[in-house]
Structure formats: structure tokens, C-alpha cells
Amino acid sequence: MRKILIANWKMNLSVSEGLTYLKALKKNANEVVIAAPFTFLNDLKKIARQKNIKLAAQNVSQFAEGAYTGEASAKMLKEAGCSYCLLGHSERRIYFQESDAQINQQIKNLLKYKITPIICVGETKQQRQKGLTKQVIKAQLKAALAGIKNVPLIIAYEPVWAISTFQTGKNIQSASLKDIIAAHNYIRSFVSGKTRVIYGGTVNPQNSKAILKLKQVDGALVGGASLKVSSFNAIIQNT
Ligand code: PGA
């Protein structure tokens, strides 16, 4: 099955590094998406189109337009060439206190411009230790998707404890295949058949093959291992 492989560059690289990266990006039958900083999008648009690579933003305003200093609207993202937009990434929830209600509004704004939302959900280490994984996923999905039905969406299961950002020390953890299957099956029980469910949380060239082989996994959201084109190419070619 065709998978979607998303590179989340976060706040890294420069426009010229991004252009060099895109030129070196290998493609196969899978869909490849680059989630780049706002200011890169217009510059990457042309080469992305030539190479059939899709662009994603990493965030969007909850407001449609107006006096909201520092924000970028769904309309602006459409103009900048975005097909997708990440929402509710744990870094945004934790560092910028983004709420599920805000994410609900962001989804509605994106859908008006036919930009597919990629909604990140997942439990923290403490929530996992308390056995709250399913409850957290359910609450996040219910609130984010209130009033939204039968539209194309992507849900990224990103257990916070497995994301490289929140891990200290050498012992980097990623979820086991069993954890991933259980969470993805659970997410699927809430969403329509049009929804793709992807995994993120330290996906790298070493573990990507086994994770992406799972029928429950429609793709991957890759952070740290997407910063070097050689490593993201290895994930693409592994799949
Ligand atoms: P990671 O990040 O692959 O570096 O763990 C994933 C993400 O934050 O989306």
C-alpha cells in the first residue's frame, strides 16, 4: 500500500539548504511531504511541484484573518503551496499551550481551503505510566474533531514520550510495534474510512521498515531523522 512519509523540519535549515535537500530527495511510489517553516514555503513551491513532493506547514492560525500579529492564515498557506498542515504537535501543545478547541478551529479553517490537516495526538510518559493512553487519545480526538465528519484527514499518533525532543540521555525510546498497532487500531475506531493514521516518534532508517510494514500504519511523521536528506532518503527507499 502507498504510504505517506512526512519530514518535519521543525525550526531547522535555511531556504538554500532546503532547496538543496529537495533536489537530492529520492522518490518512489510513496507520497513524500516536507513540513517546512512558513518562510520557506514559497521558495520551495516550484521545485516541490516539479518533483511531485507535497508541502506542509507546521501550524496555522485559528483565526481566518485580521489583526492577529505573528499569525499565518489557511488562505496564506494555500497561496504558499501547502497541501497539508501539521496541527497539535506536542511541541505546540507543551511549549505554546495549544488546546484541542484551538485545533478544532484550525481544522475548520484548513478545510475551507482544501488543505488536509495532520492532527497529532498522543500521551505523555506520565499518562502512559498511569494507563491513560486510550483516554488521552480519545479526549484529544473527540475535542479536535467536534463537528467534523467525513472529510479527508490524517491523524498522527505521536506518543510524547517517544519523540526525540522530550527524551534526555542516550536511551532513545520508540514505541514497540505492539504499542503502535494497539494505538492505531484504537484511533481507527473513532475516525472515518477516509482518515489515514500515521506514526511519529523517533522513526529512523533503522526502525522505519518494520513500522511502515504494518497494515495499521499509513505512513510516518519523521522529525530528527528527516533533517539530513541521506537519512530521509534511506527511510523513503526502505519503504
Ligand atoms: P522525532 O520527531 O522523529 O525526532 O522523534 C517526530 C516529531 O516530532 O514529529
mmCIF file of C-alpha atoms and ligand atoms in Angstrom:
data_model
loop_
_atom_site.group_PDB
_atom_site.id
_atom_site.type_symbol
_atom_site.label_atom_id
_atom_site.label_comp_id
_atom_site.label_asym_id
_atom_site.label_seq_id
_atom_site.Cartn_x
_atom_site.Cartn_y
_atom_site.Cartn_z
ATOM 1 C CA MET A 1 0.000 0.000 0.000
ATOM 2 C CA ARG A 2 1.167 3.549 -0.810
ATOM 3 C CA LYS A 3 2.405 5.257 2.366
ATOM 4 C CA ILE A 4 2.823 8.925 3.188
ATOM 5 C CA LEU A 5 6.247 9.962 4.505
ATOM 6 C CA ILE A 6 6.424 13.389 6.101
ATOM 7 C CA ALA A 7 9.633 15.206 7.018
ATOM 8 C CA ASN A 8 9.048 17.621 9.896
ATOM 9 C CA TRP A 9 11.962 20.038 9.690
ATOM 10 C CA LYS A 10 10.687 21.991 12.723
ATOM 11 C CA MET A 11 12.717 25.227 13.122
ATOM 12 C CA ASN A 12 15.805 23.969 11.289
ATOM 13 C CA LEU A 13 17.682 24.517 7.989
ATOM 14 C CA SER A 14 17.715 27.589 5.734
ATOM 15 C CA VAL A 15 15.948 28.188 2.428
ATOM 16 C CA SER A 16 19.090 27.356 0.440
ATOM 17 C CA GLU A 17 19.663 24.189 2.488
ATOM 18 C CA GLY A 18 16.017 23.289 1.937
ATOM 19 C CA LEU A 19 16.365 23.729 -1.842
ATOM 20 C CA THR A 20 19.500 21.564 -1.919
ATOM 21 C CA TYR A 21 17.674 18.944 0.156
ATOM 22 C CA LEU A 22 14.688 18.855 -2.195
ATOM 23 C CA LYS A 23 16.936 18.492 -5.238
ATOM 24 C CA ALA A 24 18.606 15.463 -3.620
ATOM 25 C CA LEU A 25 15.385 13.857 -2.456
ATOM 26 C CA LYS A 26 14.705 10.433 -3.953
ATOM 27 C CA LYS A 27 11.173 9.396 -4.731
ATOM 28 C CA ASN A 28 9.430 6.084 -5.091
ATOM 29 C CA ALA A 29 5.789 5.076 -5.194
ATOM 30 C CA ASN A 30 5.154 6.605 -1.770
ATOM 31 C CA GLU A 31 3.853 10.127 -1.182
ATOM 32 C CA VAL A 32 6.561 12.435 0.169
ATOM 33 C CA VAL A 33 5.731 15.590 2.120
ATOM 34 C CA ILE A 34 8.008 18.280 3.543
ATOM 35 C CA ALA A 35 6.733 20.222 6.562
ATOM 36 C CA ALA A 36 8.846 23.358 6.308
ATOM 37 C CA PRO A 37 8.937 26.656 8.231
ATOM 38 C CA PHE A 38 6.462 29.286 6.948
ATOM 39 C CA THR A 39 9.131 31.451 5.357
ATOM 40 C CA PHE A 40 10.464 28.586 3.185
ATOM 41 C CA LEU A 41 7.210 27.531 1.582
ATOM 42 C CA ASN A 42 7.042 29.922 -1.367
ATOM 43 C CA ASP A 43 10.690 29.280 -2.221
ATOM 44 C CA LEU A 44 10.249 25.504 -2.165
ATOM 45 C CA LYS A 45 6.995 25.553 -4.119
ATOM 46 C CA LYS A 46 8.431 25.347 -7.634
ATOM 47 C CA ILE A 47 10.881 22.509 -7.116
ATOM 48 C CA ALA A 48 8.382 20.637 -4.955
ATOM 49 C CA ARG A 49 5.887 20.766 -7.811
ATOM 50 C CA GLN A 50 8.493 19.609 -10.336
ATOM 51 C CA LYS A 51 9.442 16.648 -8.150
ATOM 52 C CA ASN A 52 5.892 15.834 -7.125
ATOM 53 C CA ILE A 53 6.680 16.488 -3.479
ATOM 54 C CA LYS A 54 3.892 17.969 -1.365
ATOM 55 C CA LEU A 55 4.396 20.808 1.096
ATOM 56 C CA ALA A 56 3.004 21.093 4.606
ATOM 57 C CA ALA A 57 3.024 23.984 7.051
ATOM 58 C CA GLN A 58 3.827 23.263 10.679
ATOM 59 C CA ASN A 59 0.985 25.382 12.079
ATOM 60 C CA VAL A 60 -1.876 27.684 11.064
ATOM 61 C CA SER A 61 -3.824 30.402 12.810
ATOM 62 C CA GLN A 62 -7.102 29.536 14.466
ATOM 63 C CA PHE A 63 -8.409 32.810 13.011
ATOM 64 C CA ALA A 64 -9.431 33.382 9.396
ATOM 65 C CA GLU A 65 -7.840 36.832 9.018
ATOM 66 C CA GLY A 66 -7.407 40.175 10.741
ATOM 67 C CA ALA A 67 -5.375 41.833 13.463
ATOM 68 C CA TYR A 68 -3.502 38.781 14.771
ATOM 69 C CA THR A 69 0.158 39.773 14.831
ATOM 70 C CA GLY A 70 2.529 36.920 14.087
ATOM 71 C CA GLU A 71 -0.084 34.543 12.702
ATOM 72 C CA ALA A 72 -0.454 32.936 9.252
ATOM 73 C CA SER A 73 -3.899 32.057 7.902
ATOM 74 C CA ALA A 74 -5.089 28.995 5.987
ATOM 75 C CA LYS A 75 -5.609 31.229 2.936
ATOM 76 C CA MET A 76 -1.942 32.305 3.094
ATOM 77 C CA LEU A 77 -0.797 28.690 3.369
ATOM 78 C CA LYS A 78 -2.833 27.763 0.322
ATOM 79 C CA GLU A 79 -1.197 30.573 -1.634
ATOM 80 C CA ALA A 80 2.215 29.385 -0.451
ATOM 81 C CA GLY A 81 1.580 25.947 -1.973
ATOM 82 C CA CYS A 82 0.605 23.844 1.049
ATOM 83 C CA SER A 83 -1.383 20.653 0.592
ATOM 84 C CA TYR A 84 -1.116 19.712 4.263
ATOM 85 C CA CYS A 85 -0.656 21.347 7.677
ATOM 86 C CA LEU A 86 0.539 19.839 10.968
ATOM 87 C CA LEU A 87 -1.702 20.604 13.931
ATOM 88 C CA GLY A 88 -1.424 19.977 17.639
ATOM 89 C CA HIS A 89 2.164 18.769 17.564
ATOM 90 C CA SER A 90 3.215 18.059 21.145
ATOM 91 C CA GLU A 91 5.817 20.831 20.943
ATOM 92 C CA ARG A 92 2.978 23.259 20.185
ATOM 93 C CA ARG A 93 0.741 21.816 22.896
ATOM 94 C CA ILE A 94 3.515 21.862 25.505
ATOM 95 C CA TYR A 95 5.538 24.994 24.642
ATOM 96 C CA PHE A 96 2.701 27.168 23.308
ATOM 97 C CA GLN A 97 -0.239 25.789 25.294
ATOM 98 C CA GLU A 98 -2.294 24.985 22.204
ATOM 99 C CA SER A 99 -5.640 23.487 23.134
ATOM 100 C CA ASP A 100 -7.916 20.956 21.452
ATOM 101 C CA ALA A 101 -10.523 23.709 20.975
ATOM 102 C CA GLN A 102 -7.957 25.758 19.046
ATOM 103 C CA ILE A 103 -7.063 22.717 16.957
ATOM 104 C CA ASN A 104 -10.773 22.237 16.134
ATOM 105 C CA GLN A 105 -10.910 25.783 14.789
ATOM 106 C CA GLN A 106 -7.663 25.343 12.861
ATOM 107 C CA ILE A 107 -9.041 22.189 11.192
ATOM 108 C CA LYS A 108 -12.164 24.080 10.080
ATOM 109 C CA ASN A 109 -10.047 26.896 8.625
ATOM 110 C CA LEU A 110 -7.818 24.487 6.707
ATOM 111 C CA LEU A 111 -10.716 22.509 5.283
ATOM 112 C CA LYS A 112 -12.179 25.680 3.760
ATOM 113 C CA TYR A 113 -9.023 25.892 1.625
ATOM 114 C CA LYS A 114 -8.806 22.162 0.932
ATOM 115 C CA ILE A 115 -5.624 21.797 2.964
ATOM 116 C CA THR A 116 -5.513 18.401 4.675
ATOM 117 C CA PRO A 117 -4.926 18.648 8.433
ATOM 118 C CA ILE A 118 -2.412 16.296 10.023
ATOM 119 C CA ILE A 119 -3.565 16.143 13.637
ATOM 120 C CA CYS A 120 -1.009 14.926 16.163
ATOM 121 C CA VAL A 121 -2.267 13.066 19.219
ATOM 122 C CA GLY A 122 -0.519 11.052 21.894
ATOM 123 C CA GLU A 123 0.076 10.573 25.570
ATOM 124 C CA THR A 124 2.909 11.788 27.795
ATOM 125 C CA LYS A 125 5.150 9.431 29.749
ATOM 126 C CA GLN A 126 3.232 10.114 32.967
ATOM 127 C CA GLN A 127 -0.119 9.453 31.279
ATOM 128 C CA ARG A 128 1.221 6.197 29.843
ATOM 129 C CA GLN A 129 2.522 5.115 33.260
ATOM 130 C CA LYS A 130 -0.941 5.728 34.707
ATOM 131 C CA GLY A 131 -2.527 3.601 31.952
ATOM 132 C CA LEU A 132 -4.278 6.611 30.416
ATOM 133 C CA THR A 133 -3.111 6.213 26.807
ATOM 134 C CA LYS A 134 -6.535 5.414 25.335
ATOM 135 C CA GLN A 135 -8.330 8.028 27.424
ATOM 136 C CA VAL A 136 -5.934 10.749 26.305
ATOM 137 C CA ILE A 137 -6.187 9.812 22.628
ATOM 138 C CA LYS A 138 -9.977 9.665 22.844
ATOM 139 C CA ALA A 139 -10.271 13.059 24.563
ATOM 140 C CA GLN A 140 -7.888 14.731 22.096
ATOM 141 C CA LEU A 141 -9.682 13.284 19.069
ATOM 142 C CA LYS A 142 -13.173 13.992 20.344
ATOM 143 C CA ALA A 143 -12.436 17.637 21.094
ATOM 144 C CA ALA A 144 -10.354 18.294 17.985
ATOM 145 C CA LEU A 145 -12.885 16.665 15.670
ATOM 146 C CA ALA A 146 -16.084 18.085 17.188
ATOM 147 C CA GLY A 147 -18.485 18.888 14.331
ATOM 148 C CA ILE A 148 -16.108 17.489 11.695
ATOM 149 C CA LYS A 149 -17.231 14.424 9.752
ATOM 150 C CA ASN A 150 -16.373 12.565 6.582
ATOM 151 C CA VAL A 151 -13.533 14.769 5.413
ATOM 152 C CA PRO A 152 -10.035 13.683 4.413
ATOM 153 C CA LEU A 153 -7.796 13.881 7.477
ATOM 154 C CA ILE A 154 -4.549 12.442 8.741
ATOM 155 C CA ILE A 155 -4.112 11.518 12.385
ATOM 156 C CA ALA A 156 -0.521 11.160 13.538
ATOM 157 C CA TYR A 157 -0.086 9.007 16.620
ATOM 158 C CA GLU A 158 2.894 10.597 18.314
ATOM 159 C CA PRO A 159 3.428 9.282 21.844
ATOM 160 C CA VAL A 160 5.102 12.255 23.515
ATOM 161 C CA TRP A 161 7.499 10.001 25.443
ATOM 162 C CA ALA A 162 8.844 8.593 22.157
ATOM 163 C CA ILE A 163 9.517 11.933 20.435
ATOM 164 C CA SER A 164 13.204 12.754 20.429
ATOM 165 C CA THR A 165 12.576 16.332 21.656
ATOM 166 C CA PHE A 166 11.325 15.118 25.020
ATOM 167 C CA GLN A 167 13.936 12.451 25.625
ATOM 168 C CA THR A 168 17.088 13.028 27.579
ATOM 169 C CA GLY A 169 20.128 10.784 27.773
ATOM 170 C CA LYS A 170 21.267 8.175 25.302
ATOM 171 C CA ASN A 171 18.464 5.706 25.680
ATOM 172 C CA ILE A 172 16.151 6.977 22.943
ATOM 173 C CA GLN A 173 12.832 5.152 23.088
ATOM 174 C CA SER A 174 10.391 4.481 20.322
ATOM 175 C CA ALA A 175 7.070 2.715 20.755
ATOM 176 C CA SER A 176 7.033 -1.054 20.232
ATOM 177 C CA LEU A 177 5.212 -2.453 17.212
ATOM 178 C CA LYS A 178 2.622 -3.787 19.667
ATOM 179 C CA ASP A 179 2.071 -0.289 21.141
ATOM 180 C CA ILE A 180 1.734 1.165 17.654
ATOM 181 C CA ILE A 181 -0.768 -1.461 16.474
ATOM 182 C CA ALA A 182 -2.904 -1.022 19.602
ATOM 183 C CA ALA A 183 -2.993 2.771 19.372
ATOM 184 C CA HIS A 184 -3.643 2.821 15.631
ATOM 185 C CA ASN A 185 -6.499 0.308 15.916
ATOM 186 C CA TYR A 186 -7.956 2.412 18.708
ATOM 187 C CA ILE A 187 -7.707 5.635 16.669
ATOM 188 C CA ARG A 188 -9.294 3.942 13.666
ATOM 189 C CA SER A 189 -12.334 3.033 15.743
ATOM 190 C CA PHE A 190 -13.144 6.781 16.024
ATOM 191 C CA VAL A 191 -12.478 8.054 12.548
ATOM 192 C CA SER A 192 -13.988 7.644 9.092
ATOM 193 C CA GLY A 193 -12.564 5.363 6.418
ATOM 194 C CA LYS A 194 -11.154 8.432 4.646
ATOM 195 C CA THR A 195 -8.746 9.074 7.507
ATOM 196 C CA ARG A 196 -5.125 7.977 7.293
ATOM 197 C CA VAL A 197 -3.394 7.082 10.554
ATOM 198 C CA ILE A 198 0.362 7.577 10.613
ATOM 199 C CA TYR A 199 3.057 7.107 13.266
ATOM 200 C CA GLY A 200 5.636 9.569 14.560
ATOM 201 C CA GLY A 201 8.110 9.261 17.415
ATOM 202 C CA THR A 202 11.728 8.614 16.535
ATOM 203 C CA VAL A 203 11.146 6.945 13.213
ATOM 204 C CA ASN A 204 14.581 6.470 11.652
ATOM 205 C CA PRO A 205 16.253 4.382 8.922
ATOM 206 C CA GLN A 206 16.778 1.556 11.435
ATOM 207 C CA ASN A 207 13.170 1.101 12.542
ATOM 208 C CA SER A 208 11.175 2.535 9.631
ATOM 209 C CA LYS A 209 10.881 -0.675 7.631
ATOM 210 C CA ALA A 210 9.258 -2.675 10.426
ATOM 211 C CA ILE A 211 6.927 0.188 11.420
ATOM 212 C CA LEU A 212 5.850 1.031 7.883
ATOM 213 C CA LYS A 213 5.238 -2.615 7.020
ATOM 214 C CA LEU A 214 2.338 -2.690 9.491
ATOM 215 C CA LYS A 215 -1.019 -2.579 7.775
ATOM 216 C CA GLN A 216 -2.317 -0.332 10.567
ATOM 217 C CA VAL A 217 0.284 2.338 9.679
ATOM 218 C CA ASP A 218 -0.443 4.536 6.656
ATOM 219 C CA GLY A 219 2.797 6.482 6.913
ATOM 220 C CA ALA A 220 5.301 8.235 9.163
ATOM 221 C CA LEU A 221 5.967 11.702 10.540
ATOM 222 C CA VAL A 222 9.725 11.985 10.909
ATOM 223 C CA GLY A 223 11.497 14.694 12.944
ATOM 224 C CA GLY A 224 15.199 14.353 13.768
ATOM 225 C CA ALA A 225 15.908 11.708 11.113
ATOM 226 C CA SER A 226 14.452 13.954 8.398
ATOM 227 C CA LEU A 227 16.983 16.753 8.852
ATOM 228 C CA LYS A 228 19.613 15.058 6.698
ATOM 229 C CA VAL A 229 18.438 14.180 3.203
ATOM 230 C CA SER A 230 20.535 10.972 3.234
ATOM 231 C CA SER A 231 18.678 9.726 6.274
ATOM 232 C CA PHE A 232 15.209 10.685 4.965
ATOM 233 C CA ASN A 233 16.111 9.113 1.607
ATOM 234 C CA ALA A 234 17.032 5.920 3.459
ATOM 235 C CA ILE A 235 13.556 5.898 5.046
ATOM 236 C CA ILE A 236 11.899 6.521 1.667
ATOM 237 C CA GLN A 237 13.891 3.780 -0.024
ATOM 238 C CA ASN A 238 13.333 1.346 2.841
ATOM 239 C CA THR A 239 9.587 1.591 2.415
HETATM 240 P P1 PGA B 1 11.340 12.687 16.098
HETATM 241 O O1 PGA B 1 10.187 13.766 15.989
HETATM 242 O O2 PGA B 1 11.251 11.824 14.867
HETATM 243 O O3 PGA B 1 12.610 13.488 16.154
HETATM 244 O O4 PGA B 1 11.080 11.914 17.335
HETATM 245 C C1 PGA B 1 8.921 13.438 15.496
HETATM 246 C C2 PGA B 1 8.061 14.646 15.597
HETATM 247 O O5 PGA B 1 8.313 15.482 16.481
HETATM 248 O O6 PGA B 1 7.122 14.803 14.808
#
